[in-house]
Coordinates of C-alpha atoms in Angstrom, one line a residue:
Chain A
M297 CA 0.0 0.0 0.0
T298 CA 2.7 2.5 1.0
D299 CA 4.8 1.2 -1.9
R300 CA 1.8 1.9 -4.2
H301 CA 1.5 5.3 -2.7
Q302 CA 5.2 6.0 -3.2
R303 CA 5.1 4.9 -6.9
L304 CA 2.1 7.1 -7.5
R305 CA 3.9 10.1 -6.0
V306 CA 6.9 9.5 -8.3
L307 CA 4.6 9.1 -11.3
A308 CA 2.7 12.3 -10.3
S309 CA 5.9 14.4 -10.1
T310 CA 7.2 13.0 -13.4
Q311 CA 3.9 13.8 -15.1
W312 CA 4.0 17.3 -13.6
R313 CA 7.6 18.0 -14.7
L314 CA 6.8 16.8 -18.3
A315 CA 3.5 18.8 -18.5
L316 CA 5.3 21.9 -17.2
S317 CA 8.3 21.5 -19.6
L318 CA 6.0 21.0 -22.6
T319 CA 3.9 24.0 -21.6
A320 CA 7.1 26.1 -21.2
A321 CA 8.1 25.0 -24.7
M322 CA 4.8 26.0 -26.2
I323 CA 5.0 29.4 -24.4
A324 CA 8.6 29.9 -25.7
V325 CA 7.6 29.1 -29.3
Y326 CA 4.5 31.2 -29.5
F327 CA 5.7 34.2 -27.6
G328 CA 9.1 34.0 -29.4
F329 CA 7.1 34.3 -32.6
I330 CA 5.1 37.3 -31.3
L331 CA 8.3 39.0 -30.1
L332 CA 9.9 38.5 -33.5
I333 CA 6.9 40.1 -35.1
A334 CA 7.1 43.0 -32.6
Y335 CA 10.8 43.6 -32.8
N336 CA 12.1 42.4 -36.1
K337 CA 9.5 43.0 -38.8
P338 CA 12.0 43.2 -41.7
L339 CA 13.4 39.8 -40.9
L340 CA 10.0 38.2 -41.0
G341 CA 9.3 39.9 -44.3
R342 CA 12.4 38.4 -46.0
L343 CA 11.5 36.0 -48.7
I344 CA 13.1 32.5 -48.4
A345 CA 11.5 31.3 -51.7
P346 CA 9.3 33.1 -54.2
G347 CA 6.1 33.9 -52.3
L348 CA 7.3 32.4 -49.0
S349 CA 8.2 35.0 -46.4
L350 CA 10.0 33.8 -43.3
G351 CA 7.0 35.1 -41.3
I352 CA 4.5 32.8 -43.1
V353 CA 6.8 29.8 -42.7
L354 CA 7.3 30.5 -39.0
G355 CA 3.5 31.0 -38.5
A356 CA 2.8 27.7 -40.1
L357 CA 5.7 26.2 -38.0
V358 CA 4.0 27.4 -34.7
I359 CA 1.0 25.2 -35.7
V360 CA 3.2 22.3 -36.6
V361 CA 5.2 22.6 -33.4
S362 CA 1.9 22.6 -31.4
W363 CA 1.0 19.3 -33.1
L364 CA 4.4 17.8 -32.4
L365 CA 4.3 18.8 -28.7
T366 CA 0.8 17.3 -28.2
W367 CA 2.1 14.2 -30.0
V368 CA 5.1 13.9 -27.7
Y369 CA 2.8 14.1 -24.6
V370 CA 0.3 11.6 -26.0
W371 CA 3.1 9.2 -26.9
W372 CA 4.6 9.4 -23.4
A373 CA 1.2 9.1 -21.8
N374 CA 0.0 6.2 -23.9
T375 CA 3.2 4.2 -23.3
R376 CA 5.1 5.1 -20.1
Y377 CA 2.3 6.7 -18.1
D378 CA -0.5 4.3 -18.8
D379 CA 1.9 1.3 -18.2
E380 CA 3.0 2.6 -14.8
L381 CA -0.7 3.4 -13.9
R382 CA -1.6 -0.2 -14.8
R383 CA 1.1 -1.6 -12.5
I384 CA 0.1 0.7 -9.7
R385 CA -3.6 -0.4 -10.0
E386 CA -2.6 -4.1 -9.8
Chain B
M88 CA -16.0 41.8 -59.2
T89 CA -18.8 44.2 -58.4
D90 CA -21.9 42.1 -58.5
T91 CA -22.6 39.7 -55.8
A92 CA -25.6 37.6 -54.8
I93 CA -24.8 38.1 -51.1
G94 CA -27.9 39.4 -49.3
V95 CA -30.2 37.9 -51.9
P96 CA -31.8 34.7 -50.6
N97 CA -30.9 32.0 -53.1
A98 CA -32.4 28.5 -53.5
V99 CA -29.1 26.7 -52.8
A100 CA -28.5 28.6 -49.5
M101 CA -32.0 28.0 -48.4
G102 CA -31.8 24.3 -49.4
F103 CA -28.6 23.7 -47.4
F104 CA -29.9 25.8 -44.6
F105 CA -33.1 23.8 -44.2
L106 CA -31.3 20.5 -44.7
F107 CA -29.0 21.4 -41.8
I108 CA -31.9 22.4 -39.6
A109 CA -33.8 19.2 -40.5
V110 CA -30.9 16.9 -39.8
T111 CA -30.0 18.6 -36.5
L112 CA -33.6 18.7 -35.3
G113 CA -33.8 15.0 -36.3
I114 CA -30.7 14.4 -34.1
T115 CA -32.4 16.4 -31.3
Y116 CA -35.5 14.2 -31.5
W117 CA -33.4 11.1 -31.4
A118 CA -31.3 12.5 -28.5
A119 CA -34.3 13.7 -26.5
R120 CA -35.6 10.1 -26.2
R121 CA -32.2 9.1 -24.7
T122 CA -31.9 12.1 -22.3
L123 CA -33.4 10.6 -19.2
T124 CA -31.0 11.7 -16.4
T125 CA -28.7 14.6 -15.7
E126 CA -25.8 12.4 -16.7
H127 CA -27.3 12.3 -20.2
F128 CA -28.2 16.0 -20.1
Y129 CA -24.8 17.3 -19.1
A130 CA -22.4 14.6 -20.1
A131 CA -24.1 12.6 -22.9
G132 CA -24.0 9.5 -20.8
R133 CA -20.2 9.5 -20.9
I134 CA -20.2 7.2 -23.9
I135 CA -18.8 9.6 -26.6
R136 CA -15.8 8.1 -28.3
P137 CA -12.5 10.1 -28.5
G138 CA -12.7 10.7 -32.2
Q139 CA -16.2 12.0 -31.9
N140 CA -15.3 14.2 -29.0
G141 CA -12.3 15.5 -30.9
L142 CA -14.6 16.6 -33.7
A143 CA -17.1 18.0 -31.2
L144 CA -14.3 20.0 -29.4
A145 CA -13.2 21.4 -32.8
G146 CA -16.9 22.2 -33.5
D147 CA -17.3 24.0 -30.2
Y148 CA -14.1 26.0 -30.8
M149 CA -14.2 27.0 -34.5
S150 CA -16.6 29.9 -34.4
A151 CA -17.8 32.0 -37.2
A152 CA -15.4 34.6 -36.0
S153 CA -12.5 32.3 -36.9
F154 CA -13.9 31.2 -40.2
L155 CA -15.2 34.5 -41.5
G156 CA -13.2 36.9 -39.3
I157 CA -9.7 35.5 -39.8
A158 CA -10.3 34.8 -43.6
G159 CA -11.4 38.4 -43.8
L160 CA -8.5 39.8 -41.8
V161 CA -6.0 37.9 -44.0
S162 CA -7.7 38.9 -47.2
T163 CA -7.5 42.6 -46.3
T164 CA -4.2 42.8 -44.3
G165 CA -2.3 39.7 -45.3
F166 CA 0.3 38.4 -42.8
D167 CA -1.2 40.3 -39.8
G168 CA -4.3 38.1 -40.0
L169 CA -2.2 35.0 -39.7
I170 CA -1.1 36.1 -36.2
Y171 CA -4.6 35.3 -35.1
S172 CA -4.6 31.9 -37.0
T173 CA -1.7 30.8 -34.8
G174 CA -2.9 32.4 -31.6
W175 CA -6.2 30.5 -31.6
L176 CA -4.4 27.2 -31.6
V177 CA -1.7 27.5 -29.0
G178 CA -4.1 27.1 -26.1
W179 CA -4.9 23.5 -27.0
P180 CA -1.6 21.9 -26.1
V181 CA -1.9 23.6 -22.7
V182 CA -5.4 22.0 -22.3
L183 CA -3.8 18.6 -23.0
F184 CA -0.8 18.9 -20.7
L185 CA -2.4 20.4 -17.7
I186 CA -6.2 20.1 -17.6
A187 CA -8.0 17.5 -19.7
E188 CA -7.2 14.3 -17.8
P189 CA -7.3 15.6 -14.2
L190 CA -10.6 17.4 -15.0
R191 CA -12.1 14.1 -16.3
N192 CA -10.9 12.2 -13.2
L193 CA -11.9 14.7 -10.6
G194 CA -15.2 16.2 -11.8
K195 CA -18.7 15.3 -12.8
Y196 CA -20.3 18.0 -14.9
T197 CA -18.6 21.4 -14.5
F198 CA -15.1 22.7 -13.8
A199 CA -16.5 23.9 -10.5
D200 CA -16.7 20.3 -9.4
V201 CA -12.9 20.2 -9.6
V202 CA -12.4 23.5 -7.8
A203 CA -14.9 22.6 -5.0
Y204 CA -13.6 19.0 -4.6
R205 CA -11.9 19.4 -1.3
L206 CA -13.2 22.9 -0.3
R207 CA -16.4 24.2 1.2
Q208 CA -19.1 23.9 -1.5
T209 CA -21.2 27.0 -1.2
P210 CA -18.7 29.9 -1.5
V211 CA -16.6 28.1 -4.2
R212 CA -19.7 27.2 -6.3
I213 CA -21.0 30.7 -6.2
A214 CA -17.6 32.2 -7.2
A215 CA -17.1 29.6 -10.0
A216 CA -20.6 30.2 -11.3
I217 CA -19.9 34.0 -11.5
G218 CA -16.8 33.3 -13.6
T219 CA -18.6 30.8 -15.8
L220 CA -21.6 33.0 -16.4
A221 CA -19.4 36.1 -17.1
T222 CA -17.4 34.1 -19.7
V223 CA -20.5 32.6 -21.3
A224 CA -22.4 35.9 -21.4
F225 CA -19.7 37.8 -23.2
Y226 CA -19.0 34.9 -25.6
L227 CA -22.8 34.7 -26.3
I228 CA -23.2 38.4 -26.9
A229 CA -20.4 38.3 -29.5
Q230 CA -21.8 35.2 -31.2
M231 CA -25.4 36.5 -31.2
V232 CA -24.6 39.9 -32.5
G233 CA -22.3 38.4 -35.1
A234 CA -25.0 35.9 -36.1
G235 CA -27.7 38.6 -36.5
G236 CA -25.4 40.7 -38.7
L237 CA -24.2 37.8 -40.8
I238 CA -27.6 36.3 -41.4
R239 CA -29.0 39.6 -42.3
L240 CA -26.1 40.2 -44.7
M241 CA -26.3 36.7 -46.3
F242 CA -30.0 35.9 -46.3
G243 CA -31.5 39.4 -46.4
I244 CA -33.8 38.8 -43.4
S245 CA -34.0 41.4 -40.5
Y246 CA -31.5 41.4 -37.7
E247 CA -34.2 40.7 -35.0
W248 CA -35.7 37.8 -36.8
A249 CA -32.2 36.3 -37.4
I250 CA -31.5 36.5 -33.6
V251 CA -34.9 35.0 -32.7
M252 CA -34.4 32.2 -35.1
V253 CA -30.9 31.3 -33.9
G254 CA -32.2 31.5 -30.3
A255 CA -35.2 29.3 -31.0
V256 CA -33.3 26.5 -32.8
M257 CA -30.5 26.6 -30.2
I258 CA -33.0 26.3 -27.3
A259 CA -34.6 23.3 -29.1
Y260 CA -31.3 21.5 -29.4
V261 CA -30.3 22.0 -25.7
L262 CA -33.6 21.9 -24.0
F263 CA -34.8 18.6 -25.5
G264 CA -31.5 16.9 -26.5
G265 CA -29.1 18.2 -23.9
M266 CA -25.4 17.2 -24.3
I267 CA -26.2 14.3 -26.6
A268 CA -27.9 16.5 -29.2
T269 CA -25.3 19.3 -28.6
T270 CA -22.4 16.9 -29.2
W271 CA -23.8 15.5 -32.5
V272 CA -24.7 19.0 -33.7
Q273 CA -21.1 20.0 -33.0
I274 CA -19.9 16.9 -34.9
V275 CA -22.1 17.6 -37.9
K276 CA -21.0 21.3 -37.9
A277 CA -17.3 20.4 -37.6
V278 CA -17.5 18.0 -40.6
V279 CA -19.5 20.5 -42.7
L280 CA -17.1 23.4 -41.7
L281 CA -13.9 21.4 -42.3
G282 CA -15.4 20.0 -45.5
G283 CA -16.5 23.4 -46.8
A284 CA -13.2 25.1 -46.0
S285 CA -11.2 22.2 -47.5
L286 CA -13.3 22.4 -50.7
L287 CA -12.6 26.1 -51.0
A288 CA -8.9 25.7 -50.3
V289 CA -8.6 23.0 -52.9
L290 CA -10.5 25.1 -55.5
V291 CA -8.2 28.1 -54.7
L292 CA -5.0 26.0 -54.9
A293 CA -6.1 24.4 -58.2
R294 CA -5.7 27.8 -59.7
F295 CA -2.2 28.1 -58.5
G296 CA -0.7 24.7 -59.4
M297 CA -1.6 23.3 -56.0
N298 CA 1.3 25.3 -54.6
P299 CA 0.5 27.8 -51.7
A300 CA 3.7 29.7 -52.4
T301 CA 2.5 30.5 -55.9
L302 CA -0.7 31.9 -54.4
F303 CA 1.3 34.0 -51.9
A304 CA 3.5 35.3 -54.7
A305 CA 0.5 36.2 -56.7
A306 CA -0.9 38.1 -53.7
A307 CA 2.5 40.0 -53.3
E308 CA 2.5 40.8 -57.0
R309 CA -1.0 42.4 -56.9
Q310 CA -1.1 44.0 -53.4
G311 CA 2.6 44.6 -52.8
A312 CA 5.3 42.6 -51.0
A313 CA 4.1 44.1 -47.7
V314 CA 1.2 41.7 -47.4
L315 CA 3.7 38.9 -46.7
A316 CA 5.4 40.8 -43.8
P317 CA 4.1 41.9 -40.4
G318 CA 2.3 45.3 -40.7
R319 CA 0.8 47.5 -38.1
L320 CA -1.2 45.0 -36.1
V321 CA 1.6 44.3 -33.5
S322 CA 2.7 47.9 -32.9
N323 CA 2.7 47.5 -29.1
P324 CA 4.5 44.3 -28.1
L325 CA 2.9 44.3 -24.6
D326 CA -0.5 44.4 -26.2
A327 CA 0.3 41.4 -28.4
I328 CA 1.7 39.4 -25.5
S329 CA -1.3 40.2 -23.3
L330 CA -3.7 39.1 -26.0
G331 CA -1.6 36.0 -26.6
M332 CA -1.8 35.1 -22.9
A333 CA -5.6 35.4 -22.9
L334 CA -5.8 33.1 -25.9
M335 CA -3.3 30.6 -24.6
F336 CA -4.6 30.2 -21.1
G337 CA -8.2 31.2 -21.8
T338 CA -8.8 28.1 -23.9
A339 CA -8.1 26.0 -20.8
G340 CA -10.7 28.0 -18.9
L341 CA -13.6 28.0 -21.3
P342 CA -16.6 26.3 -19.6
H343 CA -18.1 24.9 -22.7
I344 CA -14.8 23.3 -23.8
L345 CA -14.1 22.0 -20.3
M346 CA -17.5 20.4 -20.1
R347 CA -16.8 18.3 -23.2
F348 CA -14.2 16.2 -21.2
Y349 CA -17.0 14.7 -19.1
T350 CA -18.7 13.2 -22.2
V351 CA -16.0 10.5 -22.7
P352 CA -15.7 7.3 -20.6
D353 CA -12.2 8.0 -19.1
A354 CA -9.1 10.1 -18.8
K355 CA -7.3 8.3 -21.7
S356 CA -10.3 9.2 -24.0
A357 CA -10.1 12.8 -22.8
R358 CA -6.4 12.8 -23.7
T359 CA -7.0 11.3 -27.1
S360 CA -9.8 13.6 -27.9
V361 CA -7.7 16.8 -27.3
F362 CA -5.0 15.2 -29.6
Y363 CA -7.6 14.9 -32.4
A364 CA -9.0 18.3 -31.7
T365 CA -5.6 20.0 -31.9
G366 CA -5.0 18.3 -35.2
L367 CA -8.3 19.3 -36.7
I368 CA -8.2 22.9 -35.4
G369 CA -4.6 23.4 -36.5
Y370 CA -5.5 22.1 -40.0
F371 CA -8.4 24.5 -40.1
Y372 CA -6.2 27.5 -39.2
L373 CA -3.6 26.5 -41.8
M374 CA -6.4 26.5 -44.3
T375 CA -7.3 30.1 -43.3
F376 CA -3.9 31.0 -44.8
V377 CA -5.0 29.8 -48.2
L378 CA -8.6 31.1 -47.9
G379 CA -7.5 34.5 -46.9
F380 CA -4.8 35.0 -49.5
G381 CA -7.1 33.3 -52.0
A382 CA -9.8 35.9 -51.4
M383 CA -7.2 38.7 -51.6
V384 CA -6.1 37.6 -55.1
L385 CA -9.4 36.3 -56.6
V386 CA -11.8 38.8 -55.1
G387 CA -9.6 41.7 -54.0
P388 CA -9.5 43.7 -50.7
D389 CA -11.5 46.6 -52.1
A390 CA -14.3 44.4 -53.3
I391 CA -14.4 42.6 -49.9
R392 CA -14.5 45.9 -48.0
R393 CA -17.3 47.2 -50.2
V394 CA -19.6 44.4 -49.1
D395 CA -18.7 44.5 -45.4
A396 CA -16.2 47.1 -44.0
G397 CA -14.9 44.5 -41.5
G398 CA -14.0 42.1 -44.2
N399 CA -16.3 39.3 -42.8
M400 CA -17.7 38.4 -46.2
A401 CA -14.3 37.4 -47.7
A402 CA -14.9 33.6 -47.5
P403 CA -18.5 33.8 -48.9
L404 CA -17.2 36.2 -51.7
L405 CA -14.4 33.8 -52.5
A406 CA -16.9 30.9 -52.7
E407 CA -19.0 33.0 -55.2
A408 CA -15.9 33.8 -57.3
L409 CA -14.9 30.1 -57.4
G410 CA -18.3 28.3 -57.7
G411 CA -20.9 30.9 -58.4
T412 CA -24.2 31.2 -56.5
P413 CA -24.4 27.5 -55.6
L414 CA -21.1 27.5 -53.7
L415 CA -21.9 30.8 -52.1
G416 CA -25.2 29.3 -50.8
F417 CA -23.4 26.3 -49.4
I418 CA -20.7 28.4 -47.6
A419 CA -23.4 30.7 -46.2
A420 CA -25.2 27.7 -44.8
V421 CA -22.0 26.4 -43.3
A422 CA -21.4 29.8 -41.6
F423 CA -24.9 29.7 -40.2
A424 CA -24.4 26.1 -38.9
T425 CA -21.2 27.2 -37.3
I426 CA -22.9 30.0 -35.3
L427 CA -25.8 27.7 -34.2
A428 CA -23.6 25.0 -32.9
V429 CA -21.3 27.4 -30.9
V430 CA -24.2 29.1 -29.2
A431 CA -25.7 25.7 -28.3
G432 CA -22.5 24.6 -26.5
L433 CA -22.3 27.9 -24.7
A434 CA -25.9 27.8 -23.5
L435 CA -25.5 24.3 -22.2
S436 CA -22.4 25.2 -20.1
G437 CA -24.2 28.3 -18.7
A438 CA -27.2 26.2 -17.8
A439 CA -24.9 23.7 -16.0
A440 CA -23.5 26.5 -13.9
L441 CA -27.0 27.8 -13.0
S442 CA -28.5 24.4 -12.3
H443 CA -25.7 22.1 -11.2
D444 CA -23.5 24.6 -9.4
L445 CA -26.0 27.1 -8.0
W446 CA -29.3 25.3 -7.6
V447 CA -28.3 21.8 -6.7
S448 CA -25.0 22.5 -4.8
V449 CA -25.9 25.9 -3.2
V450 CA -29.7 26.2 -2.9
R451 CA -30.3 22.5 -2.3
R452 CA -27.0 21.8 -0.6
G453 CA -26.5 18.7 -2.8
H454 CA -29.8 17.1 -1.8
S455 CA -31.9 17.3 -4.9
D456 CA -33.6 14.3 -6.5
P457 CA -32.6 13.4 -10.1
G458 CA -36.0 14.3 -11.5
E459 CA -35.8 17.8 -10.0
Q460 CA -32.2 18.3 -11.2
L461 CA -33.2 17.5 -14.8
K462 CA -36.2 19.8 -14.6
V463 CA -34.0 22.7 -13.2
A464 CA -31.4 22.1 -15.9
R465 CA -34.1 22.6 -18.6
V466 CA -35.6 25.7 -16.9
A467 CA -32.0 27.1 -16.8
T468 CA -31.5 26.4 -20.5
L469 CA -34.8 28.2 -21.4
L470 CA -33.8 31.2 -19.3
L471 CA -30.3 31.3 -20.8
G472 CA -31.7 31.0 -24.3
I473 CA -34.1 33.9 -23.8
L474 CA -31.3 35.9 -22.2
A475 CA -29.1 35.2 -25.3
V476 CA -31.8 36.5 -27.6
A477 CA -32.4 39.6 -25.4
L478 CA -28.7 40.3 -25.2
G479 CA -28.4 39.9 -29.0
I480 CA -31.1 42.4 -29.6
T481 CA -29.9 44.8 -26.9
F482 CA -26.4 45.0 -28.4
K483 CA -27.6 45.5 -32.0
G484 CA -25.2 47.7 -33.9
Q485 CA -22.6 47.8 -31.1
N486 CA -19.0 47.1 -31.6
V487 CA -18.8 43.7 -29.9
A488 CA -15.8 42.2 -31.6
F489 CA -13.7 42.7 -28.5
M490 CA -16.1 40.6 -26.4
V491 CA -14.7 37.3 -27.6
S492 CA -11.2 38.3 -26.4
L493 CA -12.8 39.6 -23.2
A494 CA -14.5 36.2 -22.7
F495 CA -11.0 34.6 -23.2
A496 CA -9.5 37.0 -20.7
I497 CA -12.1 36.2 -18.0
A498 CA -11.7 32.5 -18.6
A499 CA -7.9 32.8 -18.4
S500 CA -8.0 34.9 -15.2
A501 CA -11.1 33.6 -13.3
N502 CA -11.2 30.0 -14.2
F503 CA -7.7 28.8 -15.3
P504 CA -5.7 29.8 -12.2
A505 CA -8.3 28.3 -9.8
L506 CA -8.4 25.1 -11.8
I507 CA -4.6 24.7 -11.9
L508 CA -4.2 25.4 -8.2
S509 CA -7.1 23.0 -7.3
I510 CA -5.4 20.1 -9.1
Y511 CA -1.8 20.7 -8.3
W512 CA -1.4 22.6 -5.0
R513 CA -1.8 21.1 -1.5
G514 CA -2.1 24.5 0.3
W515 CA -5.2 25.6 -1.7
T516 CA -8.1 26.9 0.5
T517 CA -11.7 27.9 0.2
A518 CA -10.9 31.6 0.8
G519 CA -8.0 31.4 -1.6
A520 CA -10.2 29.9 -4.4
V521 CA -13.0 32.5 -3.9
V522 CA -10.5 35.4 -3.9
S523 CA -8.7 34.1 -7.0
M524 CA -11.9 33.6 -9.0
L525 CA -13.6 36.9 -8.0
T526 CA -10.3 38.8 -8.5
G527 CA -9.9 37.3 -11.9
T528 CA -13.5 38.2 -13.0
A529 CA -13.6 41.7 -11.4
T530 CA -10.2 43.0 -12.4
T531 CA -10.7 41.8 -16.0
L532 CA -14.0 43.6 -16.3
L533 CA -12.6 46.7 -14.6
L534 CA -9.4 46.9 -16.8
I535 CA -11.4 46.1 -20.0
Y536 CA -13.6 49.1 -19.1
L537 CA -10.6 51.3 -18.6
S538 CA -8.8 50.0 -21.7
P539 CA -8.6 51.7 -25.1
T540 CA -11.0 49.0 -26.3
I541 CA -13.9 50.6 -24.4
Q542 CA -12.7 54.1 -23.8
V543 CA -11.4 54.9 -27.3
D544 CA -13.3 52.5 -29.6
V545 CA -16.7 52.5 -27.9
L546 CA -16.9 55.7 -25.7
K547 CA -14.7 57.8 -28.1
Q548 CA -12.5 59.2 -25.4
A549 CA -9.3 60.9 -26.6
S550 CA -6.9 59.3 -24.2
V551 CA -6.7 56.5 -21.6
W552 CA -4.3 55.8 -18.7
F553 CA -4.5 52.1 -19.0
P554 CA -2.8 51.1 -22.2
L555 CA -3.5 47.4 -22.7
R556 CA -6.4 46.4 -25.0
N557 CA -6.5 43.0 -23.4
P558 CA -5.8 42.9 -19.6
A559 CA -4.8 39.2 -19.3
M560 CA -1.1 40.0 -18.7
I561 CA -2.1 41.8 -15.5
T562 CA -5.2 39.8 -14.4
I563 CA -3.8 36.2 -14.7
P564 CA -0.9 37.0 -12.3
L565 CA -3.3 38.9 -10.0
A566 CA -5.6 35.9 -9.8
F567 CA -2.7 33.5 -9.1
A568 CA -1.2 35.9 -6.5
G569 CA -4.5 36.5 -4.8
G570 CA -5.3 32.8 -4.6
V571 CA -1.9 31.8 -3.4
G572 CA -1.6 34.7 -0.9
V573 CA -5.0 34.3 0.7
S574 CA -4.5 30.5 0.9
L575 CA -1.2 31.0 2.7
L576 CA -3.0 33.3 5.2
T577 CA -6.0 31.0 5.8
A578 CA -4.7 27.5 6.3
E579 CA -7.4 24.9 5.8
P580 CA -6.2 21.6 7.3
A581 CA -9.3 19.7 6.1
A582 CA -8.5 20.7 2.5
A583 CA -4.8 19.9 2.8
E584 CA -5.6 16.5 4.2
R585 CA -7.7 15.6 1.2
F586 CA -4.9 16.5 -1.3
A587 CA -3.6 13.0 -1.2
E588 CA -7.0 11.8 -2.4
V589 CA -7.0 14.5 -5.1
E590 CA -3.6 13.4 -6.3
R591 CA -4.6 9.7 -6.4
R592 CA -7.8 10.5 -8.2
T593 CA -6.1 12.9 -10.7
H594 CA -4.2 9.9 -12.0
L595 CA -6.2 6.8 -11.2
G596 CA -9.7 8.2 -11.5
A597 CA -12.7 7.5 -9.4
A598 CA -12.7 3.8 -10.1
V599 CA -9.7 2.9 -7.9
D600 CA -9.5 3.8 -4.2

């Protein structure tokens, strides 16, 4: 029982650290994008291919990174987290 | 392009419109026969599958403002509109990482269930209901006023009739079909909206060799290279960051979104449904890039502004340019379906705050028989529906565009900090929770009133002393500080003792003890 409790505490703090790191990553990516828009407009207007400005590419990348971060969390939760929960329940 | 059939009721628009109404009322009839308990009414019996809930979440979230508003903004300003496309998505990963699974494991029908879990019910429920109702009210006003204007513009019927019609159909869905009907209306709406937007995007790209870059290059050629670069929208960085904070953390505090996590069987389904929702919503906002620039090139900013100064008719005009009156009719019906579904979800979450949080938990102190609970939920739905119609008519002609970001700011300040601290902090107390939620609501309302949004845009004052258009940057930290500070001053041993139970249930759910 206490062993179970201990393992849950460990899992809870792992989950919290991962959730917080991924949230921090999302904040860094999105607000980094906003700060670039605010402070370096010419850079974002630069064309990296005909029709493709850096700003448009980075804007699309913010969406792609959001997908990747959710995928990372779901992958971790579906494998590591759920497995450990199953062992704790037993 | 000078001639447009917008505003002239056409057979295709009417046909799709009545088809949507017929299908959704059919769903409502089917759902009404299955809505026997409050668990059905608020949580669809908790048997919605993750894929279905992912679509329904997307349906709840993708409002007409994002479809018509962002497409319009991109078509008239170019890159600046895209700042919104990304901003509306970034809250979803936060919902996944911090909120979705604990919410499903700790609560029953509303987010107040989670906040009140180990605290004294009455004060917490009242404060949470105030935050919920404030969020829902401002969101509803924005949607209703937008709906009235759009329907008048597209179908040529009067503003008041449009509002009454939206109100009546929405009340029918929620009153009779509860969450089961609302969920399926969201699913139908999400499929129709994603399908309609995809069709438009493919038709646009077909004209540019299926290459978005060719489309953007054509836009730059006609309107100048500046449309591909940031313009004047982010002139004040603090403003942009504050709005970004409201969008990012407000999503995780929207009552109608949070309520959806109770409709699935378990926490893993809640997790999977946010994953699908993030995928669908991100895909949708990526398409707004193509739709916006498509309208800029194929219709032109001046033609768009002539029909509606705010640019809201860009997507319907684009449809008309690509597929004539039939496609215009289809897209107009899609926009209408979008509005209806969003107001239904909002009304249901407001009704849950009134009936589950205030009537059952506060007035009846948790002792209310199931039959009475269901009846009260329906009365609350009717009241909210009538209130929505009244608000829509009252605010006719007012500038209400800011009210959606105001709703996000309240959700981010009143609901999100209280929710996070309830799930993750042992020292959380009743007094702290009440202070946090009331501070979040009150300071957001006060600072919005003092902001340029109201003082300059609405009241036409020459200057203001509070510079931020969206106050989230101030109000979110205030709500956290107030909640933590007051909790530290008012230790509540009973609540701290039950934290171990909260922690266990956050991960293991109610089934294991």
